[in-house]
Every structure is written in structure tokens, then in C-alpha cells.
mmCIF file of C-alpha atoms and ligand atoms in Angstrom:
data_model
loop_
_atom_site.group_PDB
_atom_site.id
_atom_site.type_symbol
_atom_site.label_atom_id
_atom_site.label_comp_id
_atom_site.label_asym_id
_atom_site.label_seq_id
_atom_site.Cartn_x
_atom_site.Cartn_y
_atom_site.Cartn_z
ATOM 1 C CA MET A 1 -15.200 -26.217 -33.477
ATOM 2 C CA LYS A 2 -17.943 -26.161 -35.808
ATOM 3 C CA ALA A 3 -22.034 -25.138 -34.432
ATOM 4 C CA ILE A 4 -23.900 -28.597 -36.408
ATOM 5 C CA GLU A 5 -22.349 -30.954 -34.174
ATOM 6 C CA LEU A 6 -21.748 -28.530 -30.843
ATOM 7 C CA THR A 7 -25.999 -28.418 -31.212
ATOM 8 C CA LYS A 8 -26.169 -32.666 -31.274
ATOM 9 C CA THR A 9 -24.186 -33.055 -28.533
ATOM 10 C CA LEU A 10 -26.784 -29.870 -26.745
ATOM 11 C CA ILE A 11 -30.061 -31.181 -27.947
ATOM 12 C CA ALA A 12 -29.084 -35.303 -26.520
ATOM 13 C CA TYR A 13 -29.059 -32.932 -22.901
ATOM 14 C CA ASP A 14 -32.377 -32.703 -21.389
ATOM 15 C CA THR A 15 -32.320 -29.010 -20.540
ATOM 16 C CA VAL A 16 -35.983 -28.297 -20.218
ATOM 17 C CA SER A 17 -36.807 -25.662 -17.641
ATOM 18 C CA TYR A 18 -37.893 -26.836 -14.290
ATOM 19 C CA LYS A 19 -34.916 -29.785 -14.964
ATOM 20 C CA THR A 20 -31.605 -28.916 -13.398
ATOM 21 C CA ASN A 21 -28.502 -28.278 -15.860
ATOM 22 C CA VAL A 22 -25.742 -28.512 -14.062
ATOM 23 C CA GLU A 23 -24.284 -31.422 -16.157
ATOM 24 C CA VAL A 24 -24.640 -29.441 -19.044
ATOM 25 C CA MET A 25 -23.345 -26.286 -17.866
ATOM 26 C CA ASP A 26 -20.362 -28.895 -16.840
ATOM 27 C CA TYR A 27 -19.894 -29.501 -20.568
ATOM 28 C CA LEU A 28 -20.075 -25.947 -21.612
ATOM 29 C CA THR A 29 -17.819 -25.091 -19.146
ATOM 30 C CA GLU A 30 -14.935 -27.377 -20.578
ATOM 31 C CA VAL A 31 -15.665 -26.612 -24.266
ATOM 32 C CA LEU A 32 -15.540 -22.889 -23.561
ATOM 33 C CA GLU A 33 -12.705 -23.634 -21.162
ATOM 34 C CA SER A 34 -10.780 -25.079 -24.122
ATOM 35 C CA ILE A 35 -11.230 -22.141 -26.520
ATOM 36 C CA ASP A 36 -8.970 -20.022 -24.389
ATOM 37 C CA CYS A 37 -12.648 -18.269 -22.190
ATOM 38 C CA GLU A 38 -12.493 -17.489 -18.678
ATOM 39 C CA VAL A 39 -16.063 -18.446 -17.266
ATOM 40 C CA GLU A 40 -17.867 -17.883 -14.298
ATOM 41 C CA ARG A 41 -20.547 -20.044 -13.392
ATOM 42 C CA VAL A 42 -23.535 -18.264 -11.576
ATOM 43 C CA GLU A 43 -25.762 -20.463 -10.003
ATOM 44 C CA TYR A 44 -29.184 -20.022 -7.872
ATOM 45 C CA THR A 45 -31.581 -22.497 -7.011
ATOM 46 C CA ASP A 46 -35.286 -21.488 -8.246
ATOM 47 C CA SER A 47 -38.371 -21.698 -6.675
ATOM 48 C CA GLU A 48 -38.721 -24.958 -6.638
ATOM 49 C CA GLY A 49 -35.712 -25.738 -4.922
ATOM 50 C CA VAL A 50 -33.497 -26.729 -8.531
ATOM 51 C CA LEU A 51 -30.374 -25.815 -9.075
ATOM 52 C CA LYS A 52 -29.736 -23.841 -11.895
ATOM 53 C CA VAL A 53 -26.450 -22.657 -13.462
ATOM 54 C CA ASN A 54 -25.627 -19.638 -15.793
ATOM 55 C CA LEU A 55 -22.042 -19.639 -17.850
ATOM 56 C CA ILE A 56 -19.900 -15.923 -18.605
ATOM 57 C CA GLY A 57 -17.175 -17.115 -21.129
ATOM 58 C CA ARG A 58 -15.196 -13.763 -21.563
ATOM 59 C CA LYS A 59 -12.385 -13.515 -24.108
ATOM 60 C CA GLY A 60 -10.075 -10.495 -25.694
ATOM 61 C CA GLN A 61 -8.264 -7.453 -24.213
ATOM 62 C CA ASN A 62 -9.567 -5.366 -20.792
ATOM 63 C CA SER A 63 -8.994 -2.240 -23.075
ATOM 64 C CA GLY A 64 -12.087 -0.185 -21.107
ATOM 65 C CA GLU A 65 -15.627 -0.093 -22.291
ATOM 66 C CA ARG A 66 -17.321 -1.446 -25.051
ATOM 67 C CA GLY A 67 -16.672 -4.901 -25.746
ATOM 68 C CA LEU A 68 -19.879 -7.306 -27.005
ATOM 69 C CA ALA A 69 -21.841 -10.190 -25.575
ATOM 70 C CA LEU A 70 -23.257 -12.907 -27.215
ATOM 71 C CA LEU A 71 -26.608 -13.667 -25.269
ATOM 72 C CA GLY A 72 -28.589 -16.992 -25.417
ATOM 73 C CA HIS A 73 -30.121 -19.283 -23.418
ATOM 74 C CA ILE A 74 -30.095 -23.452 -22.722
ATOM 75 C CA ASP A 75 -33.527 -24.038 -21.444
ATOM 76 C CA THR A 76 -35.987 -25.541 -23.405
ATOM 77 C CA VAL A 77 -39.966 -25.620 -23.838
ATOM 78 C CA PRO A 78 -41.046 -29.307 -22.248
ATOM 79 C CA ALA A 79 -41.180 -32.336 -25.160
ATOM 80 C CA VAL A 80 -44.103 -34.270 -25.747
ATOM 81 C CA GLY A 81 -46.191 -35.713 -28.960
ATOM 82 C CA TRP A 82 -43.204 -36.447 -30.550
ATOM 83 C CA SER A 83 -42.610 -39.022 -33.395
ATOM 84 C CA GLU A 84 -38.847 -39.538 -32.486
ATOM 85 C CA ASN A 85 -36.837 -39.220 -29.461
ATOM 86 C CA PRO A 86 -36.322 -35.451 -28.774
ATOM 87 C CA PHE A 87 -33.749 -35.179 -26.806
ATOM 88 C CA GLU A 88 -31.886 -36.555 -30.157
ATOM 89 C CA ALA A 89 -30.192 -35.225 -32.462
ATOM 90 C CA ARG A 90 -31.740 -36.465 -36.544
ATOM 91 C CA ILE A 91 -30.485 -34.952 -39.375
ATOM 92 C CA VAL A 92 -33.159 -35.604 -42.634
ATOM 93 C CA ASP A 93 -33.475 -33.381 -45.671
ATOM 94 C CA GLY A 94 -31.588 -30.354 -44.459
ATOM 95 C CA LYS A 95 -33.065 -30.252 -41.326
ATOM 96 C CA MET A 96 -31.502 -31.018 -37.656
ATOM 97 C CA TYR A 97 -34.507 -32.073 -35.687
ATOM 98 C CA GLY A 98 -34.680 -32.388 -31.628
ATOM 99 C CA ARG A 99 -36.109 -30.108 -29.233
ATOM 100 C CA GLY A 100 -33.372 -26.538 -28.864
ATOM 101 C CA SER A 101 -32.791 -26.949 -32.530
ATOM 102 C CA CYS A 102 -34.035 -23.623 -33.120
ATOM 103 C CA ASP A 103 -34.642 -22.073 -29.737
ATOM 104 C CA MET A 104 -32.057 -22.020 -29.212
ATOM 105 C CA LYS A 105 -28.818 -24.940 -28.746
ATOM 106 C CA GLY A 106 -28.182 -23.761 -32.716
ATOM 107 C CA SER A 107 -28.100 -20.538 -32.094
ATOM 108 C CA VAL A 108 -26.026 -21.034 -28.693
ATOM 109 C CA SER A 109 -23.236 -23.025 -30.867
ATOM 110 C CA CYS A 110 -22.745 -20.297 -33.117
ATOM 111 C CA MET A 111 -21.941 -18.544 -30.530
ATOM 112 C CA ILE A 112 -19.197 -20.761 -29.209
ATOM 113 C CA GLU A 113 -17.568 -21.355 -33.035
ATOM 114 C CA VAL A 114 -17.375 -17.655 -33.467
ATOM 115 C CA ALA A 115 -16.141 -17.450 -30.308
ATOM 116 C CA SER A 116 -13.777 -20.397 -31.080
ATOM 117 C CA ARG A 117 -12.045 -18.207 -34.608
ATOM 118 C CA TYR A 118 -11.186 -15.642 -32.915
ATOM 119 C CA SER A 119 -8.021 -15.648 -30.448
ATOM 120 C CA SER A 120 -7.581 -13.562 -27.397
ATOM 121 C CA ALA A 121 -5.232 -11.389 -29.093
ATOM 122 C CA GLN A 122 -7.120 -10.482 -32.160
ATOM 123 C CA LEU A 123 -9.565 -9.008 -29.724
ATOM 124 C CA ASP A 124 -9.454 -5.174 -28.794
ATOM 125 C CA ALA A 125 -12.155 -5.377 -27.088
ATOM 126 C CA PRO A 126 -13.943 -7.802 -25.140
ATOM 127 C CA LEU A 127 -16.093 -10.889 -26.443
ATOM 128 C CA TYR A 128 -18.581 -12.377 -23.689
ATOM 129 C CA VAL A 129 -20.653 -15.495 -24.246
ATOM 130 C CA VAL A 130 -23.174 -15.978 -21.767
ATOM 131 C CA ILE A 131 -25.734 -18.431 -21.110
ATOM 132 C CA THR A 132 -28.808 -18.675 -18.931
ATOM 133 C CA ALA A 133 -31.190 -20.999 -17.272
ATOM 134 C CA ASP A 134 -35.067 -19.814 -17.344
ATOM 135 C CA GLU A 135 -35.633 -17.907 -19.768
ATOM 136 C CA GLU A 136 -38.567 -20.273 -20.862
ATOM 137 C CA VAL A 137 -40.101 -19.764 -18.211
ATOM 138 C CA GLY A 138 -39.595 -15.901 -16.909
ATOM 139 C CA TYR A 139 -35.589 -14.538 -17.894
ATOM 140 C CA PHE A 140 -34.619 -15.657 -13.738
ATOM 141 C CA GLY A 141 -31.837 -17.161 -15.399
ATOM 142 C CA ALA A 142 -30.207 -13.267 -17.102
ATOM 143 C CA GLN A 143 -31.534 -11.887 -14.171
ATOM 144 C CA ALA A 144 -29.181 -13.381 -11.718
ATOM 145 C CA VAL A 145 -26.392 -12.607 -14.167
ATOM 146 C CA ALA A 146 -27.494 -9.139 -13.960
ATOM 147 C CA GLU A 147 -27.837 -9.338 -10.256
ATOM 148 C CA LYS A 148 -24.986 -11.550 -9.460
ATOM 149 C CA SER A 149 -22.299 -12.070 -11.788
ATOM 150 C CA GLU A 150 -18.730 -10.938 -10.404
ATOM 151 C CA MET A 151 -17.252 -11.019 -13.940
ATOM 152 C CA PHE A 152 -19.979 -7.889 -14.608
ATOM 153 C CA LYS A 153 -18.801 -6.148 -11.677
ATOM 154 C CA LYS A 154 -15.732 -6.866 -12.153
ATOM 155 C CA TYR A 155 -15.246 -5.716 -15.521
ATOM 156 C CA GLY A 156 -18.835 -3.833 -16.232
ATOM 157 C CA PHE A 157 -21.130 -4.599 -18.477
ATOM 158 C CA PRO A 158 -20.147 -5.128 -21.988
ATOM 159 C CA GLN A 159 -21.629 -1.838 -24.097
ATOM 160 C CA TYR A 160 -23.265 -4.174 -27.174
ATOM 161 C CA GLY A 161 -25.609 -7.501 -26.411
ATOM 162 C CA VAL A 162 -26.989 -9.793 -29.515
ATOM 163 C CA VAL A 163 -29.405 -12.205 -28.163
ATOM 164 C CA GLY A 164 -29.868 -14.863 -30.783
ATOM 165 C CA GLU A 165 -33.240 -15.273 -30.737
ATOM 166 C CA PRO A 166 -34.574 -17.484 -33.440
ATOM 167 C CA THR A 167 -35.940 -14.263 -35.362
ATOM 168 C CA GLU A 168 -34.469 -15.890 -39.316
ATOM 169 C CA LEU A 169 -31.320 -13.549 -39.509
ATOM 170 C CA LYS A 170 -33.329 -10.327 -38.762
ATOM 171 C CA ALA A 171 -32.165 -7.476 -36.446
ATOM 172 C CA VAL A 172 -35.036 -6.519 -34.722
ATOM 173 C CA TYR A 173 -35.331 -3.662 -32.356
ATOM 174 C CA ALA A 174 -38.890 -3.881 -30.223
ATOM 175 C CA HIS A 175 -40.671 -6.911 -28.975
ATOM 176 C CA LYS A 176 -43.599 -7.015 -26.274
ATOM 177 C CA GLY A 177 -43.116 -7.598 -22.979
ATOM 178 C CA ALA A 178 -44.787 -10.617 -20.341
ATOM 179 C CA VAL A 179 -47.070 -11.096 -17.873
ATOM 180 C CA ARG A 180 -48.668 -13.947 -16.510
ATOM 181 C CA PHE A 181 -50.567 -14.362 -13.472
ATOM 182 C CA SER A 182 -53.335 -16.809 -11.789
ATOM 183 C CA VAL A 183 -56.662 -15.951 -9.873
ATOM 184 C CA THR A 184 -57.741 -19.092 -7.309
ATOM 185 C CA ALA A 185 -61.291 -20.021 -6.581
ATOM 186 C CA HIS A 186 -61.231 -22.369 -3.187
ATOM 187 C CA GLY A 187 -64.385 -24.039 -2.317
ATOM 188 C CA ARG A 188 -65.051 -27.501 -1.142
ATOM 189 C CA ALA A 189 -65.390 -30.843 -2.931
ATOM 190 C CA ALA A 190 -68.782 -33.619 -2.596
ATOM 191 C CA HIS A 191 -71.590 -35.375 -4.710
ATOM 192 C CA SER A 192 -72.754 -32.687 -6.031
ATOM 193 C CA SER A 193 -76.073 -34.213 -5.546
ATOM 194 C CA THR A 194 -75.765 -34.004 -1.760
ATOM 195 C CA GLY A 195 -75.383 -29.780 -1.356
ATOM 196 C CA GLU A 196 -72.810 -30.306 0.934
ATOM 197 C CA GLY A 197 -70.314 -28.843 -1.373
ATOM 198 C CA ASP A 198 -69.326 -25.621 -2.176
ATOM 199 C CA ASN A 199 -68.570 -24.845 -5.614
ATOM 200 C CA ALA A 200 -65.327 -23.087 -6.196
ATOM 201 C CA THR A 201 -65.845 -22.189 -10.793
ATOM 202 C CA LEU A 202 -69.042 -20.529 -9.185
ATOM 203 C CA LYS A 203 -66.855 -17.973 -7.594
ATOM 204 C CA LEU A 204 -64.739 -17.618 -10.749
ATOM 205 C CA ILE A 205 -67.639 -16.274 -13.034
ATOM 206 C CA PRO A 206 -68.055 -12.898 -11.603
ATOM 207 C CA PHE A 207 -64.019 -12.443 -11.872
ATOM 208 C CA LEU A 208 -64.251 -14.041 -15.631
ATOM 209 C CA SER A 209 -66.937 -11.373 -16.462
ATOM 210 C CA GLU A 210 -65.018 -8.823 -15.890
ATOM 211 C CA MET A 211 -61.682 -10.289 -17.575
ATOM 212 C CA ARG A 212 -63.728 -10.516 -20.885
ATOM 213 C CA GLU A 213 -64.166 -6.854 -19.735
ATOM 214 C CA ILE A 214 -60.809 -6.077 -19.851
ATOM 215 C CA TYR A 215 -60.131 -8.574 -23.157
ATOM 216 C CA ASN A 216 -63.080 -6.181 -24.541
ATOM 217 C CA GLU A 217 -61.324 -2.776 -24.257
ATOM 218 C CA LEU A 218 -58.026 -4.384 -25.482
ATOM 219 C CA MET A 219 -59.028 -5.539 -28.343
ATOM 220 C CA SER A 220 -61.452 -3.243 -30.041
ATOM 221 C CA ASP A 221 -59.758 0.162 -29.052
ATOM 222 C CA THR A 222 -57.326 1.435 -31.064
ATOM 223 C CA GLN A 223 -55.626 3.771 -28.326
ATOM 224 C CA TYR A 224 -54.303 0.744 -26.845
ATOM 225 C CA TYR A 225 -53.029 -0.447 -30.119
ATOM 226 C CA ASN A 226 -49.540 -0.213 -31.272
ATOM 227 C CA ASN A 227 -48.540 0.152 -34.720
ATOM 228 C CA GLU A 228 -45.506 -1.135 -34.944
ATOM 229 C CA PHE A 229 -46.322 -4.507 -33.420
ATOM 230 C CA THR A 230 -47.522 -7.633 -35.922
ATOM 231 C CA PRO A 231 -50.401 -7.796 -34.318
ATOM 232 C CA PRO A 232 -51.336 -4.482 -33.088
ATOM 233 C CA PHE A 233 -52.932 -5.218 -29.975
ATOM 234 C CA THR A 234 -51.982 -7.196 -26.864
ATOM 235 C CA ASP A 235 -53.542 -11.421 -26.300
ATOM 236 C CA TRP A 236 -55.478 -11.001 -22.668
ATOM 237 C CA ASN A 237 -55.808 -14.292 -23.393
ATOM 238 C CA ILE A 238 -57.864 -15.824 -20.741
ATOM 239 C CA THR A 239 -57.826 -19.980 -19.348
ATOM 240 C CA ILE A 240 -59.502 -21.466 -16.705
ATOM 241 C CA ASN A 241 -58.517 -24.708 -15.013
ATOM 242 C CA ASP A 242 -60.547 -26.848 -12.471
ATOM 243 C CA GLY A 243 -57.999 -29.481 -12.366
ATOM 244 C CA GLY A 244 -59.979 -31.804 -14.871
ATOM 245 C CA CYS A 245 -63.271 -32.182 -12.268
ATOM 246 C CA THR A 246 -66.130 -34.120 -12.794
ATOM 247 C CA ALA A 247 -69.866 -32.748 -13.631
ATOM 248 C CA ASN A 248 -71.146 -34.788 -10.481
ATOM 249 C CA ILE A 249 -68.562 -33.068 -8.304
ATOM 250 C CA THR A 250 -68.564 -29.647 -6.978
ATOM 251 C CA SER A 251 -64.887 -28.031 -7.829
ATOM 252 C CA PRO A 252 -62.680 -27.671 -4.807
ATOM 253 C CA LYS A 253 -60.376 -25.304 -6.506
ATOM 254 C CA SER A 254 -60.369 -23.532 -9.630
ATOM 255 C CA VAL A 255 -57.830 -21.361 -11.344
ATOM 256 C CA CYS A 256 -57.875 -18.687 -14.447
ATOM 257 C CA THR A 257 -54.431 -17.874 -15.302
ATOM 258 C CA ILE A 258 -54.349 -14.662 -17.996
ATOM 259 C CA ASN A 259 -51.118 -14.345 -20.202
ATOM 260 C CA TYR A 260 -50.496 -10.196 -21.291
ATOM 261 C CA ARG A 261 -48.414 -9.154 -23.265
ATOM 262 C CA PRO A 262 -47.260 -5.807 -22.485
ATOM 263 C CA MET A 263 -46.010 -3.143 -25.630
ATOM 264 C CA PRO A 264 -43.956 -0.107 -25.013
ATOM 265 C CA GLY A 265 -45.178 2.822 -23.529
ATOM 266 C CA ASP A 266 -48.653 0.652 -22.121
ATOM 267 C CA ASP A 267 -49.625 1.158 -18.933
ATOM 268 C CA THR A 268 -49.384 -2.061 -17.680
ATOM 269 C CA GLU A 269 -49.768 -1.978 -13.918
ATOM 270 C CA LEU A 270 -53.447 -0.017 -14.690
ATOM 271 C CA TRP A 271 -54.414 -3.559 -16.264
ATOM 272 C CA ILE A 272 -52.533 -5.904 -13.978
ATOM 273 C CA ASN A 273 -54.405 -3.835 -10.974
ATOM 274 C CA ARG A 274 -57.793 -3.893 -11.916
ATOM 275 C CA ALA A 275 -57.602 -7.893 -12.635
ATOM 276 C CA ARG A 276 -55.566 -7.510 -8.726
ATOM 277 C CA GLU A 277 -58.978 -5.685 -7.521
ATOM 278 C CA SER A 278 -61.358 -7.790 -9.140
ATOM 279 C CA ALA A 279 -60.105 -10.942 -7.892
ATOM 280 C CA GLU A 280 -59.826 -9.275 -3.911
ATOM 281 C CA LYS A 281 -62.915 -7.977 -4.371
ATOM 282 C CA TYR A 282 -64.595 -11.659 -5.194
ATOM 283 C CA GLY A 283 -62.229 -12.571 -2.246
ATOM 284 C CA LEU A 284 -60.225 -14.730 -4.217
ATOM 285 C CA ASP A 285 -56.214 -15.079 -4.418
ATOM 286 C CA PHE A 286 -53.955 -13.501 -6.861
ATOM 287 C CA ASP A 287 -50.218 -14.291 -8.135
ATOM 288 C CA MET A 288 -47.997 -12.763 -10.032
ATOM 289 C CA PHE A 289 -45.674 -15.319 -12.200
ATOM 290 C CA ILE A 290 -43.863 -13.039 -14.805
ATOM 291 C CA ASN A 291 -44.049 -9.477 -14.765
ATOM 292 C CA ALA A 292 -41.719 -8.871 -17.974
ATOM 293 C CA GLU A 293 -41.026 -5.803 -19.215
ATOM 294 C CA PRO A 294 -41.369 -4.963 -23.134
ATOM 295 C CA VAL A 295 -38.567 -4.069 -24.472
ATOM 296 C CA ARG A 296 -37.900 -1.274 -27.426
ATOM 297 C CA ILE A 297 -34.202 -0.316 -28.279
ATOM 298 C CA GLU A 298 -34.441 3.559 -30.521
ATOM 299 C CA PRO A 299 -34.452 1.909 -34.216
ATOM 300 C CA ASN A 300 -31.763 4.774 -34.701
ATOM 301 C CA ALA A 301 -29.250 3.360 -32.130
ATOM 302 C CA GLU A 302 -25.288 2.099 -33.788
ATOM 303 C CA ILE A 303 -26.197 -1.900 -32.380
ATOM 304 C CA ILE A 304 -29.359 -1.738 -34.293
ATOM 305 C CA GLN A 305 -28.147 0.006 -37.648
ATOM 306 C CA ALA A 306 -25.061 -1.894 -37.634
ATOM 307 C CA ALA A 307 -27.176 -5.691 -37.442
ATOM 308 C CA VAL A 308 -29.530 -4.184 -40.239
ATOM 309 C CA GLU A 309 -26.364 -2.946 -42.431
ATOM 310 C CA ILE A 310 -24.574 -6.508 -41.113
ATOM 311 C CA THR A 311 -27.751 -8.420 -42.880
ATOM 312 C CA ASN A 312 -28.127 -6.128 -45.989
ATOM 313 C CA ASP A 313 -31.605 -4.369 -44.863
ATOM 314 C CA SER A 314 -33.915 -1.536 -44.968
ATOM 315 C CA LYS A 315 -35.292 -1.398 -41.840
ATOM 316 C CA PRO A 316 -35.041 -3.504 -38.290
ATOM 317 C CA HIS A 317 -38.588 -5.304 -36.966
ATOM 318 C CA THR A 318 -40.649 -6.355 -34.171
ATOM 319 C CA VAL A 319 -41.907 -9.438 -32.850
ATOM 320 C CA ALA A 320 -44.586 -10.883 -30.591
ATOM 321 C CA TYR A 321 -42.611 -13.030 -28.538
ATOM 322 C CA GLY A 322 -40.444 -12.265 -25.196
ATOM 323 C CA THR A 323 -36.246 -12.470 -24.803
ATOM 324 C CA ASP A 324 -34.075 -12.284 -22.248
ATOM 325 C CA ALA A 325 -32.869 -8.838 -24.334
ATOM 326 C CA ALA A 326 -35.874 -7.651 -20.459
ATOM 327 C CA VAL A 327 -33.438 -8.565 -18.908
ATOM 328 C CA PHE A 328 -30.027 -7.137 -20.453
ATOM 329 C CA SER A 329 -31.341 -4.636 -22.383
ATOM 330 C CA ASN A 330 -31.396 -2.466 -19.128
ATOM 331 C CA HIS A 331 -27.433 -3.185 -19.331
ATOM 332 C CA MET A 332 -25.905 -3.154 -22.874
ATOM 333 C CA ASP A 333 -27.496 -2.060 -25.751
ATOM 334 C CA THR A 334 -29.212 -4.932 -27.077
ATOM 335 C CA VAL A 335 -30.949 -6.401 -30.898
ATOM 336 C CA ILE A 336 -31.693 -9.639 -30.956
ATOM 337 C CA ILE A 337 -30.483 -11.518 -34.121
ATOM 338 C CA GLY A 338 -30.788 -14.968 -34.267
ATOM 339 C CA PRO A 339 -30.540 -18.040 -37.367
ATOM 340 C CA GLY A 340 -34.157 -20.401 -36.920
ATOM 341 C CA SER A 341 -37.587 -19.158 -37.598
ATOM 342 C CA ILE A 342 -39.651 -18.854 -34.697
ATOM 343 C CA LEU A 343 -42.216 -21.052 -36.246
ATOM 344 C CA GLN A 344 -40.007 -23.714 -36.087
ATOM 345 C CA ALA A 345 -39.252 -22.853 -31.974
ATOM 346 C CA HIS A 346 -41.536 -24.649 -29.368
ATOM 347 C CA THR A 347 -43.380 -27.339 -31.947
ATOM 348 C CA VAL A 348 -43.136 -31.023 -31.938
ATOM 349 C CA ASP A 349 -40.602 -31.878 -34.267
ATOM 350 C CA GLU A 350 -38.764 -28.644 -33.401
ATOM 351 C CA TRP A 351 -35.784 -28.036 -36.227
ATOM 352 C CA MET A 352 -33.897 -25.971 -37.960
ATOM 353 C CA ALA A 353 -32.777 -25.901 -41.138
ATOM 354 C CA LEU A 354 -29.054 -27.023 -41.447
ATOM 355 C CA ASP A 355 -28.154 -23.136 -43.630
ATOM 356 C CA GLN A 356 -28.870 -21.699 -40.564
ATOM 357 C CA PHE A 357 -26.276 -22.711 -38.735
ATOM 358 C CA ASP A 358 -23.053 -21.254 -41.196
ATOM 359 C CA LEU A 359 -24.946 -18.183 -41.434
ATOM 360 C CA GLY A 360 -25.906 -17.644 -38.107
ATOM 361 C CA SER A 361 -22.446 -17.571 -37.315
ATOM 362 C CA ASP A 362 -20.834 -15.668 -40.464
ATOM 363 C CA ILE A 363 -23.774 -13.074 -38.738
ATOM 364 C CA PHE A 364 -22.642 -13.191 -35.699
ATOM 365 C CA SER A 365 -18.888 -12.832 -36.598
ATOM 366 C CA LYS A 366 -19.618 -9.633 -37.939
ATOM 367 C CA PHE A 367 -20.329 -7.835 -35.561
ATOM 368 C CA VAL A 368 -17.354 -9.450 -33.528
ATOM 369 C CA GLU A 369 -15.698 -7.902 -36.596
ATOM 370 C CA LYS A 370 -17.457 -4.271 -35.807
ATOM 371 C CA PHE A 371 -17.527 -4.260 -32.305
ATOM 372 C CA CYS A 372 -14.259 -6.166 -31.209
ATOM 373 C CA LEU A 373 -11.425 -6.139 -33.328
HETATM 374 ZN ZN1 LIG B 401 -35.874 -19.028 -27.066
#
């Protein structure tokens, strides 16, 4: 099983998060079974009523605790404005282009290649390959796996986890969390000349002003900084949307959406509650979409130190983006490390350098050798 070939096949499945992933997971079920994995499908229906499948492949002896999970997601962000078909892998100048090549169908393929390298008899501790849905929109697949997997209920969670997000194969021990909520003002549309309308955006303005105060506090007061991260502050990114209302109509609906990335040790609820109370004060609707914790595994933990050693590095690192580790690190000792660069993830014409495939598989293999053989 070669990761490059498998990645090409996976890119051809359009697995943008909001779509069902049944077809690709049917295919991957066959792939995992063909390399002698016992396979569990963990299914759920998302908030839009779309069926989502997560897969757990397992091989190796049932020797008690320990064991290792290679953890990846199959969903991707949307692909708009590409110069070529984003769902057809193209290899040009040592790079594989295609949506998900880097984030993270390439990495998932490396995990499967690695699982194919070892027979069950060789694995003294179990090796798992876990492939989730909905990572890009809030880790809902990982949550379903953690809560509902019969396999993990039966055998227990493996002791160690490797979340294979693109880190350029550097060991990552901590990342920021992800909070996203929206606040909606309702009004009434009318021709603005008539005086009959009720402008929703006007109602949002006092709330926006208070959100700017929070933004200023978080950016200017260094007690909220965490120098383990680059940048050492959060985003509190404020966006507004009135549906493209034209200027001679009173806007019937105006929505402010805020993205906030809490860091380990932050009092996340303090800021969320301030926003919620402000929304209530001005009669606006508050909706929480994502509230995922930051992740910080002790840099001295065995899995982190193993990752530093395997990569011949001097220390582990932090990143600013979130991963399924927000869920899985509550159940196993987790490190985040994978092929490809986050700079290419989510981009138009996303690509992964071809040398990352073999490098990624070899690094994942070293974890298997350390923790399963
Ligand atoms: Zn990802």
C-alpha cells in the first residue's frame, strides 16, 4: 500500500465537511479490511441531517493497556476559485495538488501505509487507525468516536495517540482552542425612504462597540498573553454579515460572528459570558457553534519526548490552529505531528510536497516501532 497512490484516490472523493462521507468511508472500510484491520464504523447524523461515518481500524495483539492510535480526518474545507479541478490529484514539480492533499488525506494515507507494513502477529500492542468526519467544523466526528465507539468501550482507549495534522513533521505539544459564536439582530426590511423599516444593523452597533473593547483588552493587556505561542495573543476576530443588504433597504437581519482562540489556562468562559451578557442586554440572539478547548500536553510526557527524539529535534513546538487532539487528548497521551505544512492547508491550489509522503510514513512507523512492537 503506497500513500501517494492512496492519496490520489482519496482526493477524487469530494469530502467537503458539509457533505456526506459515506462513499469514501465505504472505500476506506475495504482498504482497512484488506490490510487485516478489524473495522468499526461510528455513525451519526450532523446538525443538518447529513449522515457522517467515522472509521476505526484495529490490528495487533490484545495485550492489555498501551497501544497506539494514528488519528486523522477525511473531511476538507470547501474548494472555491481553483485553477484546476480540486478533486483530481495532479503531480507537478514534486508537489501533489488537490483539496485535502495536505490537510489531511496525504497524512491519512501515510497512516494506512504504515498499518499495512506490520502483520497482526508483529504488533504486541494494538495499532489503531482512526479516521474522523467534521474535524474542520468543530471535531464532531472525534466526539462521536470518543463517546460511541464500541471498540474503545471493549478494549479501552489506546494509551498513545498521534494526531497527524500538517506540522512539517515537527512534534507539537500544545495548540490554541476554537470558540465561534454569532449574535443576531432582527429588524424589518423596507425601502429606506419610507421610514417603515427597522434597521437590524443599527441594533448591532452597541454590541459591536463592546466587542471592540474586549478585543482591545485581549490585544493590549499582556496578562492575557501566552508566550508559548506565536502570536502570543488570541484573535477575537469580529465579522459582520447583513446578507449583502443594499443601502436603500433597511437591513432585516444583521449577524456578528466572532472567532476566539483560547490558550491553555485562559478563562474562556469569562469572555464568552461577557459577549453573551452584552447580547442579552441589547436584545440580540446568541448562538454558540464551536467551543473546543485548547490543548496542552506536558512537554515532558513520554509521547512528546518520543516525538522529539524520533524527529531529531531539540524541543517540542506549539501551533495556533486547532485539531482533533482537543477531543482525543482527553482520552490518550497525544502528540500532534504530520507531513505537510499548514501554510498549504486550506489554500486555493492546496498541495503537498511529494517527499513528505515517505517521510511521513517513516515517522509514523517509528511511533509504531516504539509503542507497539
Ligand atoms: Zn486538518
